[in-house]
Amino acid sequence: MVVTKFNEVLPKATAKRLPQYYRIFKQFVSDKVDRTNSQAIAAKLGVDSATVRRDFSLFGELGRRGYGYDTTALRDFFGNLLGDSAETNIALVGVGNLGRALINYRFHDRNKMRITQAYDVAGNPLVGTKTDDGVPIYNISDIQKNLADANIETAIISVQSDRAQEVADLLIDAGIKGILNFTPRRLQVPENITVQSVDLTSELQTLLFFMQDKKETADKL
Amino acid sequence: MVVTKFNEVLPKATAKRLPQYYRIFKQFVSDKVDRTNSQAIAAKLGVDSATVRRDFSLFGELGRRGYGYDTTALRDFFGNLLGDSAETNIALVGVGNLGRALINYRFHDRNKMRITQAYDVAGNPLVGTKTDDGVPIYNISDIQKNLADANIETAIISVQSDRAQEVADLLIDAGIKGILNFTPRRLQVPENITVQSVDLTSELQTLLFFMQDKKETADKL
């Protein structure tokens, strides 16, 4: 468990920003920016600089007064925190449009994560073939054997909602410890399994809420 | 601007949970559950019940002591807050795998949001056709005229990263006020424009971080 310098559990909101900090520092390094400050980081992240300073203060002294933050040091710090030193292989279940989009998403271009296996039901004509990038698409009935052989602990579910729980149960039986769930269905899983859900409807409603909020604020001015 | 009963701006973390509360109460109503409590809501949301009670307390008295929360009343409360009483038409730019997945996502089945127009560059053979659901796919060069005619203020960007800013500029010129951005690129937009980003790499890294965190906690026990 990642704890702060105060020996407390890292707040969930901060934890969710870690990948964004990592992305921003990688960008700074590749743009040959050697050092930066909380304002510049905040602007890239779309939050206020107090949030950045509060997040960073939880880890102790990441910067130096009058100097700011060393971008290479911070990139490595967040990369280590996120375990981005080791390769992570991922299995994907559900090779519809969304599944194909995710396989093509090229997570690996900028990170050490890679979808290396895909699955669908026998009726899908893609089963038994490979994607252009060489990712094999297997029959879902082979998943238990394949995952054990490949030592994969992470999976993406991009099937129809009504199959999501069934697929999750299958994945957990096959040794998966973490699931990225692209269906609106909330999954029931044992306590030792981690689920991260991407709920596209919620994302769209959040956008509409903030649009309306901005419009009402503007109307009042 | 939505303000709390204390006349403060609603915390962003709370605002982001509103669509999830709405979804949960719709589910309760359709499951014929008349009343519920913060523990049950928290369990469905995957947060602790103190978070739910704190969120709800910002809006005043949503429940009654000894009774709990009336699911129909709360569904309507969150629906109104999210503006889900009016139909929202949405344009999508980028009809690749991800774009097609989003068009097929059927947001409208459970909400009043609907992708009604799609766009891509002239080179895409789908331009000039319609999807199975009847969504027309237009040439991006027609966007300014079409959007004005259709009174659409919301758009989804699902193009390649390196085209994202250019498409955003085009959309804003055409009168779009809100963008759901599926590319990892952070968009530069004027202050009156709202952007909600779905960063798939960050979602996956967050999952890996929490998996690692859970593993380390278990190892210590």
Coordinates of C-alpha atoms in Angstrom, one line a residue:
Chain A
M1 CA 0.0 0.0 0.0
V2 CA 1.4 3.4 -0.9
V3 CA 1.5 5.6 2.1
T4 CA 2.2 9.3 2.4
K5 CA 5.1 10.7 4.3
F6 CA 2.6 11.1 7.2
N7 CA 2.1 7.3 7.0
E8 CA -1.5 7.7 5.8
V9 CA -3.1 6.0 2.9
L10 CA -2.8 8.0 -0.3
P11 CA -6.1 9.8 -1.0
K12 CA -7.9 8.1 -3.9
A13 CA -8.2 11.4 -5.8
T14 CA -4.4 11.9 -5.7
A15 CA -3.9 8.2 -6.7
K16 CA -6.0 8.8 -9.8
R17 CA -3.9 11.8 -10.8
L18 CA -0.6 9.9 -10.6
P19 CA -0.9 8.6 -14.3
Q20 CA -1.5 12.2 -15.4
Y21 CA 1.5 13.5 -13.5
Y22 CA 3.6 10.7 -15.0
R23 CA 2.3 11.6 -18.5
I24 CA 3.0 15.3 -18.0
F25 CA 6.6 14.8 -16.8
K26 CA 7.3 12.4 -19.7
Q27 CA 6.1 15.1 -22.0
F28 CA 8.3 17.7 -20.3
V29 CA 11.4 15.5 -20.6
S30 CA 10.7 14.7 -24.3
D31 CA 10.2 18.5 -24.9
K32 CA 13.6 19.1 -23.3
V33 CA 12.1 21.1 -20.4
D34 CA 14.5 20.5 -17.5
R35 CA 12.6 22.0 -14.7
T36 CA 9.1 23.3 -14.0
N37 CA 6.7 24.6 -11.3
S38 CA 3.4 23.8 -9.9
Q39 CA 1.6 26.4 -12.0
A40 CA 2.8 24.9 -15.2
I41 CA 1.9 21.4 -14.1
A42 CA -1.5 22.5 -12.9
A43 CA -2.2 24.2 -16.3
K44 CA -1.4 21.0 -18.1
L45 CA -3.6 19.0 -15.8
G46 CA -6.5 21.4 -15.7
V47 CA -6.5 21.8 -11.9
D48 CA -5.3 24.6 -9.6
S49 CA -1.7 24.8 -8.5
A50 CA -2.7 24.3 -4.8
T51 CA -3.9 20.8 -5.7
V52 CA -0.6 20.0 -7.3
R53 CA 1.4 21.3 -4.3
R54 CA -0.9 19.4 -1.9
D55 CA -0.5 16.2 -3.9
F56 CA 3.3 16.5 -4.1
S57 CA 3.6 17.4 -0.5
L58 CA 2.2 14.0 0.5
F59 CA 5.4 12.4 -0.9
G60 CA 7.8 14.6 0.9
E61 CA 10.3 17.0 -0.8
L62 CA 9.9 16.5 -4.5
G63 CA 11.0 20.0 -5.5
R64 CA 13.4 22.6 -4.1
R65 CA 12.4 26.1 -3.1
G66 CA 13.6 28.6 -5.8
Y67 CA 14.4 25.8 -8.3
G68 CA 11.1 24.1 -8.8
Y69 CA 10.8 20.5 -10.0
D70 CA 13.4 18.5 -11.9
T71 CA 11.4 17.0 -14.7
T72 CA 13.6 13.9 -15.2
A73 CA 13.6 13.1 -11.5
L74 CA 9.9 13.5 -11.2
R75 CA 9.2 11.4 -14.3
D76 CA 11.2 8.6 -12.8
F77 CA 9.5 9.1 -9.4
F78 CA 6.0 8.7 -10.8
G79 CA 7.0 5.9 -13.2
N80 CA 8.3 3.9 -10.2
L81 CA 5.3 4.6 -8.2
L82 CA 3.1 3.3 -11.0
G83 CA 5.3 0.3 -11.5
D84 CA 6.0 1.4 -15.1
S85 CA 9.5 -0.3 -15.0
A86 CA 8.2 -3.8 -15.7
E87 CA 6.3 -4.9 -18.8
T88 CA 2.6 -5.5 -18.3
N89 CA 0.8 -7.9 -20.6
I90 CA -2.9 -7.6 -20.8
A91 CA -5.7 -9.8 -22.1
L92 CA -8.8 -8.3 -23.7
V93 CA -12.2 -10.0 -23.9
G94 CA -14.7 -8.8 -26.5
V95 CA -13.4 -8.1 -30.0
G96 CA -16.2 -5.8 -31.2
N97 CA -15.6 -2.3 -32.4
L98 CA -14.6 -1.1 -28.9
G99 CA -12.3 -4.1 -28.4
R100 CA -10.7 -3.6 -31.8
A101 CA -10.2 0.1 -31.0
L102 CA -8.5 -0.7 -27.7
I103 CA -6.2 -3.3 -29.3
N104 CA -5.2 -0.6 -31.8
Y105 CA -4.8 2.1 -29.1
R106 CA -1.0 1.5 -28.9
F107 CA -0.7 1.8 -25.1
H108 CA 2.7 0.5 -25.6
D109 CA 4.0 3.4 -27.6
R110 CA 4.5 5.5 -24.5
N111 CA 4.2 3.0 -21.7
K112 CA 5.1 -0.6 -20.8
M113 CA 1.6 -1.9 -21.1
R114 CA 0.6 -4.1 -24.0
I115 CA -2.5 -6.1 -25.0
T116 CA -1.0 -9.4 -26.0
Q117 CA -4.1 -11.7 -26.2
A118 CA -7.7 -11.2 -27.2
Y119 CA -10.7 -13.4 -26.7
D120 CA -14.3 -13.7 -28.1
V121 CA -16.9 -16.4 -28.4
A122 CA -16.5 -19.1 -31.0
G123 CA -19.2 -17.5 -33.2
N124 CA -17.0 -14.4 -33.9
P125 CA -15.3 -14.9 -37.3
L126 CA -12.1 -13.2 -35.9
V127 CA -11.5 -16.0 -33.5
G128 CA -8.5 -18.0 -34.7
T129 CA -7.0 -15.0 -36.5
K130 CA -4.5 -12.3 -35.5
T131 CA -4.8 -8.5 -35.6
D132 CA -2.5 -6.5 -38.0
D133 CA -0.2 -6.0 -35.0
G134 CA -0.1 -9.7 -34.4
V135 CA -2.3 -10.0 -31.4
P136 CA -3.9 -13.5 -31.4
I137 CA -7.7 -13.7 -31.0
Y138 CA -8.6 -16.9 -29.1
N139 CA -11.7 -18.7 -28.3
I140 CA -12.9 -17.7 -24.8
S141 CA -13.1 -21.4 -23.9
D142 CA -9.3 -21.5 -24.0
I143 CA -8.8 -18.6 -21.6
Q144 CA -8.0 -20.5 -18.4
K145 CA -5.2 -22.5 -20.0
N146 CA -3.8 -19.5 -22.0
L147 CA -3.7 -17.0 -19.2
A148 CA -1.9 -19.4 -16.9
D149 CA 0.7 -20.1 -19.5
A150 CA 1.2 -16.4 -20.3
N151 CA 1.3 -15.2 -16.6
I152 CA -1.2 -12.4 -17.3
E153 CA -2.9 -10.8 -14.3
T154 CA -4.7 -7.9 -16.0
A155 CA -7.7 -8.0 -18.3
I156 CA -10.0 -5.6 -20.2
I157 CA -13.7 -6.4 -20.6
S158 CA -15.3 -4.9 -23.7
V159 CA -18.2 -7.2 -24.2
Q160 CA -22.0 -6.5 -24.1
S161 CA -23.2 -5.4 -20.7
D162 CA -25.2 -8.5 -20.1
R163 CA -22.2 -10.8 -20.5
A164 CA -19.9 -8.7 -18.3
Q165 CA -20.4 -10.5 -15.0
E166 CA -20.0 -13.9 -16.6
V167 CA -16.8 -12.8 -18.2
A168 CA -15.5 -11.3 -15.0
D169 CA -16.1 -14.6 -13.1
L170 CA -14.3 -16.5 -15.9
L171 CA -11.3 -14.1 -15.7
I172 CA -11.1 -14.4 -12.0
D173 CA -11.2 -18.2 -12.1
A174 CA -8.3 -17.9 -14.6
G175 CA -6.2 -16.0 -12.2
I176 CA -6.8 -12.4 -13.3
K177 CA -6.3 -9.9 -10.4
G178 CA -7.3 -6.6 -12.1
I179 CA -10.1 -5.7 -14.6
L180 CA -10.6 -2.6 -16.7
N181 CA -14.3 -2.7 -17.2
F182 CA -15.8 -0.8 -20.3
T183 CA -19.4 -1.9 -19.7
P184 CA -21.8 0.1 -17.7
R185 CA -22.4 -2.9 -15.5
R186 CA -20.9 -2.8 -12.0
L187 CA -19.0 -6.0 -11.4
Q188 CA -19.3 -8.1 -8.2
V189 CA -15.8 -9.4 -7.4
P190 CA -13.9 -10.8 -4.4
E191 CA -12.0 -8.4 -2.2
N192 CA -8.6 -9.3 -3.6
I193 CA -9.6 -8.2 -7.2
T194 CA -9.3 -4.6 -8.4
V195 CA -11.8 -3.2 -10.8
Q196 CA -11.4 0.1 -12.7
S197 CA -14.6 1.1 -14.6
V198 CA -14.7 3.4 -17.6
D199 CA -18.4 4.4 -17.7
L200 CA -18.9 6.2 -21.0
T201 CA -22.4 7.4 -20.1
S202 CA -21.1 8.9 -16.9
E203 CA -18.3 10.7 -18.8
L204 CA -20.8 12.2 -21.1
Q205 CA -23.2 13.3 -18.3
T206 CA -20.3 14.8 -16.4
L207 CA -19.5 16.9 -19.5
L208 CA -23.1 18.0 -19.9
F209 CA -23.2 18.9 -16.2
F210 CA -20.1 21.1 -16.3
M211 CA -21.3 22.7 -19.6
Q212 CA -24.6 23.7 -18.0
D213 CA -22.8 24.9 -14.9
K214 CA -20.5 27.1 -17.0
K215 CA -23.5 28.5 -19.0
E216 CA -25.4 29.4 -15.8
T217 CA -22.3 31.0 -14.3
A218 CA -21.9 33.1 -17.5
D219 CA -25.6 34.1 -17.5
K220 CA -25.2 35.4 -14.0
L221 CA -22.2 37.6 -14.8
Chain B
M1 CA -23.4 27.2 -11.3
V2 CA -24.6 24.5 -8.9
V3 CA -23.9 25.6 -5.4
T4 CA -24.3 23.6 -2.2
K5 CA -26.7 24.5 0.6
F6 CA -23.8 26.4 2.2
N7 CA -23.6 28.5 -1.0
E8 CA -20.3 27.0 -2.0
V9 CA -19.3 25.7 -5.4
L10 CA -19.9 21.9 -5.6
P11 CA -16.6 20.0 -5.2
K12 CA -15.4 18.6 -8.5
A13 CA -15.2 15.1 -7.0
T14 CA -18.8 15.2 -6.0
A15 CA -19.9 16.6 -9.3
K16 CA -18.2 13.7 -11.0
R17 CA -20.2 11.2 -8.9
L18 CA -23.6 12.7 -9.8
P19 CA -24.0 10.6 -13.0
Q20 CA -23.2 7.5 -10.9
Y21 CA -25.8 8.4 -8.3
Y22 CA -28.3 9.0 -11.0
R23 CA -27.5 5.6 -12.6
I24 CA -27.8 3.9 -9.2
F25 CA -31.2 5.4 -8.4
K26 CA -32.6 4.6 -11.9
Q27 CA -31.5 1.0 -11.2
F28 CA -33.2 1.0 -7.8
V29 CA -36.5 2.3 -9.3
S30 CA -36.4 -0.2 -12.1
D31 CA -35.7 -3.0 -9.6
K32 CA -38.8 -1.8 -7.6
V33 CA -36.7 -0.8 -4.6
D34 CA -38.6 2.0 -2.9
R35 CA -36.1 3.2 -0.4
T36 CA -32.5 2.7 0.4
N37 CA -29.6 3.9 2.7
S38 CA -26.1 5.3 2.3
Q39 CA -24.5 1.9 2.9
A40 CA -26.4 0.3 0.0
I41 CA -25.6 3.3 -2.3
A42 CA -21.9 3.2 -1.2
A43 CA -21.7 -0.5 -2.0
K44 CA -23.0 0.0 -5.5
L45 CA -20.7 2.9 -6.1
G46 CA -17.6 1.3 -4.6
V47 CA -16.9 4.1 -2.1
D48 CA -17.5 4.3 1.7
S49 CA -20.8 5.4 3.1
A50 CA -19.3 8.5 4.7
T51 CA -18.6 9.8 1.2
V52 CA -22.2 9.3 0.1
R53 CA -23.5 11.0 3.2
R54 CA -21.1 13.9 2.8
D55 CA -22.0 14.3 -0.9
F56 CA -25.8 14.2 -0.1
S57 CA -25.5 16.6 2.8
L58 CA -24.2 19.3 0.4
F59 CA -27.7 19.4 -1.1
G60 CA -29.6 19.7 2.1
E61 CA -32.1 17.1 3.4
L62 CA -32.3 14.4 0.7
G63 CA -33.3 11.6 3.1
R64 CA -35.2 11.3 6.4
R65 CA -33.8 9.9 9.6
G66 CA -35.1 6.4 10.2
Y67 CA -36.5 6.2 6.7
G68 CA -33.6 6.5 4.4
Y69 CA -33.7 7.8 0.8
D70 CA -36.8 7.6 -1.4
T71 CA -35.4 6.2 -4.6
T72 CA -37.9 7.8 -7.0
A73 CA -37.4 11.2 -5.5
L74 CA -33.6 10.9 -5.6
R75 CA -33.7 9.6 -9.2
D76 CA -35.6 12.7 -10.2
F77 CA -33.4 15.0 -8.1
F78 CA -30.2 13.8 -9.7
G79 CA -31.8 13.7 -13.2
N80 CA -32.8 17.3 -12.9
L81 CA -29.4 18.3 -11.6
L82 CA -27.8 16.6 -14.6
G83 CA -30.3 18.3 -17.0
D84 CA -31.5 14.8 -18.2
S85 CA -35.0 16.2 -18.8
A86 CA -34.1 17.6 -22.3
E87 CA -32.9 15.6 -25.3
T88 CA -29.2 16.2 -26.1
N89 CA -27.9 15.6 -29.6
I90 CA -24.3 15.0 -30.0
A91 CA -21.9 15.1 -33.0
L92 CA -19.0 12.7 -33.2
V93 CA -15.8 13.3 -35.2
G94 CA -13.6 10.3 -36.2
V95 CA -15.4 7.2 -37.4
G96 CA -12.6 4.7 -36.8
N97 CA -13.1 1.6 -34.6
L98 CA -13.5 3.8 -31.4
G99 CA -15.9 6.2 -33.2
R100 CA -18.0 3.3 -34.5
A101 CA -18.0 1.7 -31.0
L102 CA -19.3 5.0 -29.5
I103 CA -22.0 5.4 -32.2
N104 CA -23.2 1.9 -31.3
Y105 CA -23.0 2.4 -27.6
R106 CA -26.7 3.2 -27.3
F107 CA -26.4 6.0 -24.7
H108 CA -30.0 6.7 -25.6
D109 CA -31.3 3.5 -24.2
R110 CA -31.1 4.7 -20.6
N111 CA -30.6 8.5 -21.1
K112 CA -31.7 11.4 -23.2
M113 CA -28.3 11.7 -25.0
R114 CA -27.9 10.6 -28.6
I115 CA -25.2 10.8 -31.2
T116 CA -27.1 12.1 -34.2
Q117 CA -24.3 13.1 -36.6
A118 CA -20.8 11.7 -37.4
Y119 CA -17.9 13.2 -39.3
D120 CA -14.7 12.0 -40.9
V121 CA -12.3 13.2 -43.6
A122 CA -13.3 12.8 -47.3
G123 CA -10.9 9.8 -47.7
N124 CA -12.9 7.6 -45.3
P125 CA -15.2 5.4 -47.4
L126 CA -18.0 5.7 -44.8
V127 CA -18.4 9.4 -45.5
G128 CA -21.7 9.8 -47.3
T129 CA -23.2 6.7 -45.8
K130 CA -25.3 6.0 -42.7
T131 CA -24.8 3.6 -39.8
D132 CA -27.2 0.7 -39.2
D133 CA -29.0 3.0 -36.7
G134 CA -29.4 5.7 -39.3
V135 CA -26.7 8.1 -38.1
P136 CA -25.4 10.0 -41.1
I137 CA -21.6 10.2 -41.6
Y138 CA -20.7 13.6 -43.2
N139 CA -17.6 15.1 -44.7
I140 CA -15.8 17.1 -42.0
S141 CA -15.8 20.1 -44.4
D142 CA -19.6 20.4 -43.9
I143 CA -19.4 20.6 -40.1
Q144 CA -19.9 24.3 -39.7
K145 CA -23.1 24.4 -41.7
N146 CA -24.6 21.1 -40.4
L147 CA -24.0 21.9 -36.7
A148 CA -25.6 25.3 -36.9
D149 CA -28.7 23.8 -38.6
A150 CA -29.0 21.0 -36.0
N151 CA -28.4 23.2 -32.9
I152 CA -25.8 20.8 -31.5
E153 CA -23.5 22.1 -28.8
T154 CA -21.8 18.9 -27.7
A155 CA -19.2 16.8 -29.6
I156 CA -17.1 13.7 -29.2
I157 CA -13.5 13.6 -30.6
S158 CA -12.4 10.1 -31.5
V159 CA -9.7 10.9 -34.1
Q160 CA -6.0 10.2 -34.0
S161 CA -4.1 12.2 -31.3
D162 CA -2.3 14.4 -33.8
R163 CA -5.5 15.7 -35.3
A164 CA -7.3 16.3 -32.0
Q165 CA -6.4 20.0 -31.6
E166 CA -7.2 20.9 -35.2
V167 CA -10.6 19.1 -34.8
A168 CA -11.3 20.9 -31.5
D169 CA -10.6 24.3 -33.1
L170 CA -13.0 23.4 -36.0
L171 CA -15.7 22.3 -33.6
I172 CA -15.4 25.5 -31.5
D173 CA -15.6 27.6 -34.6
A174 CA -18.8 25.7 -35.5
G175 CA -20.4 26.7 -32.1
I176 CA -19.6 23.6 -30.0
K177 CA -19.5 24.4 -26.2
G178 CA -18.5 21.0 -24.8
I179 CA -16.1 18.3 -26.0
L180 CA -15.7 14.7 -24.8
N181 CA -12.1 14.0 -25.8
F182 CA -11.0 10.4 -26.3
T183 CA -7.5 11.2 -27.4
P184 CA -4.6 11.4 -24.9
R185 CA -3.9 14.9 -26.2
R186 CA -4.8 17.7 -23.8
L187 CA -6.8 20.3 -25.7
Q188 CA -6.3 24.1 -25.6
V189 CA -9.7 25.7 -25.6
P190 CA -11.2 29.1 -24.6
E191 CA -12.5 29.5 -21.1
N192 CA -16.2 29.2 -22.2
I193 CA -15.6 25.7 -23.6
T194 CA -15.9 22.6 -21.4
V195 CA -13.7 19.6 -22.1
Q196 CA -14.0 16.2 -20.4
S197 CA -11.2 13.8 -21.3
V198 CA -11.3 10.0 -21.2
D199 CA -7.6 9.0 -21.1
L200 CA -7.5 5.3 -21.6
T201 CA -3.8 5.0 -20.7
S202 CA -4.5 6.7 -17.4
E203 CA -7.4 4.4 -16.7
L204 CA -5.2 1.4 -17.2
Q205 CA -2.3 2.8 -15.1
T206 CA -4.7 3.6 -12.3
L207 CA -5.9 0.0 -12.4
L208 CA -2.3 -1.2 -12.3
F209 CA -1.5 1.1 -9.4
F210 CA -4.4 -0.1 -7.3
M211 CA -3.6 -3.7 -8.1
Q212 CA -0.1 -3.2 -6.9
D213 CA -1.3 -1.4 -3.9
K214 CA -3.7 -4.2 -2.9
K215 CA -1.0 -6.8 -3.5
E216 CA 1.5 -5.0 -1.2
T217 CA -1.2 -4.6 1.5
A218 CA -2.0 -8.4 1.3
D219 CA 1.7 -9.2 1.5
K220 CA 2.0 -7.3 4.7
L221 CA -0.9 -9.0 6.5

